[in-house]
Short mmCIF file of C-alpha atoms in Angstrom, two decimals:
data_model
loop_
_atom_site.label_atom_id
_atom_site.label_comp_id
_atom_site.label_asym_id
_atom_site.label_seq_id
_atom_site.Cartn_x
_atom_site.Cartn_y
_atom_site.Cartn_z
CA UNK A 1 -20.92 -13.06 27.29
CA UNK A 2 -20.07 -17.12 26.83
CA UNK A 3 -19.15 -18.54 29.42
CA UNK A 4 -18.63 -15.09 31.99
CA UNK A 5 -16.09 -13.90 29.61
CA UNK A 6 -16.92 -10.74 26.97
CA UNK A 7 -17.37 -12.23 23.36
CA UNK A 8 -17.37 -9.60 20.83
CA UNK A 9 -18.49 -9.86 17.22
CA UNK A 10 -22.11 -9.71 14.66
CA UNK A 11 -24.78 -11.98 16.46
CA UNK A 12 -22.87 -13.66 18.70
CA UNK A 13 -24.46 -17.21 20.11
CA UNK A 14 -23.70 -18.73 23.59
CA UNK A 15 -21.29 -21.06 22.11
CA UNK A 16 -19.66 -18.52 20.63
CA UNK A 17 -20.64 -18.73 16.57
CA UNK A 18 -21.78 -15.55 14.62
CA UNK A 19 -23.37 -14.18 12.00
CA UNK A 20 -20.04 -15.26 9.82
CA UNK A 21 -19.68 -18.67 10.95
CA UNK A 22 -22.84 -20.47 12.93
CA UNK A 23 -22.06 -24.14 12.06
CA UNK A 24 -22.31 -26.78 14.63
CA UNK A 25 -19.06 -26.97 14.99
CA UNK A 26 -17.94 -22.87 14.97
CA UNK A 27 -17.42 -22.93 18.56
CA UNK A 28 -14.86 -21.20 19.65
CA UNK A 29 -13.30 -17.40 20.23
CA UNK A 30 -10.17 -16.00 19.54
CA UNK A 31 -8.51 -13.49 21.96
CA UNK A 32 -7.16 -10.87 19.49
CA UNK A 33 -3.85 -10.18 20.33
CA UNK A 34 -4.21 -6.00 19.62
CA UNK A 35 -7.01 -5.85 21.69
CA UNK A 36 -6.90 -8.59 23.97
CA UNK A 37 -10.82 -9.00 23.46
CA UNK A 38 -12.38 -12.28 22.29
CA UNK A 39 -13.80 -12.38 19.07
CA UNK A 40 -15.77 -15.31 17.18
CA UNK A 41 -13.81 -14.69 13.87
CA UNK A 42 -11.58 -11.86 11.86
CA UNK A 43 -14.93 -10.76 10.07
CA UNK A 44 -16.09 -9.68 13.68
CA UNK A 45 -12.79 -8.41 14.33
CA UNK A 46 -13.37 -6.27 11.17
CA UNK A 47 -16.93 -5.08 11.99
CA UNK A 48 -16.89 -3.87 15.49
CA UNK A 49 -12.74 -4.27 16.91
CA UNK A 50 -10.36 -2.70 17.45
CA UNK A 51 -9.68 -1.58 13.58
CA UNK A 52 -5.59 -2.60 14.27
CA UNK A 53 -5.61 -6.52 13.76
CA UNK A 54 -2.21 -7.94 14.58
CA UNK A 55 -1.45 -11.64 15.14
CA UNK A 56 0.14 -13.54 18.16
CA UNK A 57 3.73 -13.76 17.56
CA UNK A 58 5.55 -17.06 18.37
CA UNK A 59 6.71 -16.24 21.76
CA UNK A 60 3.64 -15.46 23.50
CA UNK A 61 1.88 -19.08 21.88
CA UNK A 62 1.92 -19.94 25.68
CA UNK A 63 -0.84 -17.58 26.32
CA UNK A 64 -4.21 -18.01 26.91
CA UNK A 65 -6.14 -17.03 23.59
CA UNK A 66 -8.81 -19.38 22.46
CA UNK A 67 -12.01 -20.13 24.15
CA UNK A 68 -14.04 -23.23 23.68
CA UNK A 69 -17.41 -21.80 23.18
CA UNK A 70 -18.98 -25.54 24.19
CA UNK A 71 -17.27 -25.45 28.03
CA UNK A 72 -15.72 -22.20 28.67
CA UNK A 73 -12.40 -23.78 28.72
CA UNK A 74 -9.37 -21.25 27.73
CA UNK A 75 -6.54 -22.64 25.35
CA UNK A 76 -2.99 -21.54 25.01
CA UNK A 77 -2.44 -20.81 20.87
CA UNK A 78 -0.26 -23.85 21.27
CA UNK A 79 -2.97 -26.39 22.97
CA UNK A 80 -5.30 -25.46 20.18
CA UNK A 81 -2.65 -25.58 17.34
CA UNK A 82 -2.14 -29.58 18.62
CA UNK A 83 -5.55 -29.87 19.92
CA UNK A 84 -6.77 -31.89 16.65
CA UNK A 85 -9.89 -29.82 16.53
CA UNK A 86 -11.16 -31.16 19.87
CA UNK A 87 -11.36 -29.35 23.33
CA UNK A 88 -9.01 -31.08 25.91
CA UNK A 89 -11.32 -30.38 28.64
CA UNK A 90 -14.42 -31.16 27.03
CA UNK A 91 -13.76 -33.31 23.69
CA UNK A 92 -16.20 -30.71 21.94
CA UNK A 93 -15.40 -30.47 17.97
CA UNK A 94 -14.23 -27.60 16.56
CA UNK A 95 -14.07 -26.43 13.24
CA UNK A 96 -11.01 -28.22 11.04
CA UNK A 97 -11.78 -25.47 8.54
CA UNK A 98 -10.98 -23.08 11.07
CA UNK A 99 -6.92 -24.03 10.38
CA UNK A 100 -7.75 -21.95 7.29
CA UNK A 101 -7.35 -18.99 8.60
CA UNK A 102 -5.01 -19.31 10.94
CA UNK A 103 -2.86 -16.92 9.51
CA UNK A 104 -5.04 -14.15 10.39
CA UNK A 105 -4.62 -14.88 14.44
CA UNK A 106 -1.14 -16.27 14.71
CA UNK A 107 2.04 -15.65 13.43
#
């Protein structure tokens, strides 16, 4: 659990970060949009989800589907596509790198 919300995944940390990334800054969760279960990363996703990973498509980016693993604080895809790596409610840092891979969450 992080923050009273179920956070799936390998070794998950109260701030969200797992076995796959456990940086400072790896703190956040990514609703999976098959499953609708938070997960720190795809890796996680791979190891104990669903086993049917599909992406958010465009017209659901207004949806709630990233949780700041610092506050608790739930992002729409778009607030934490613009967010600059930062949490709006609690300035936290997240992971630049994390852009990376954003192709595995959202269309």
């Amino acid at each position: 659990m992080a923050h009273s919300l179920l956070v799936k995944g390998v070794k998950v940390d109260p701030e969200t970060r797992c076995s796959h990334y456990h940086s400072e800054i790896d703190r956040i969760a990514i609703k999976f949009f098959c499953c609708g279960i938070y997960y720190p990363c795809y890796e996680c996703h791979e190891a104990v989800g669903c086993g049917k990973s599909e992406v958010w498509p465009k017209e659901r980016f207004s949806e709630k589907a990233v949780l700041c693993g610092a506050c608790g604080h739930e992002l729409t895809v778009n607030e934490y596509l613009n967010c600059a790596s930062t949490c709006p409610a609690c300035s936290a840092p997240f992971n630049p790198g994390c852009s990376l891979h954003k192709h595995l969450y959202f269309e």
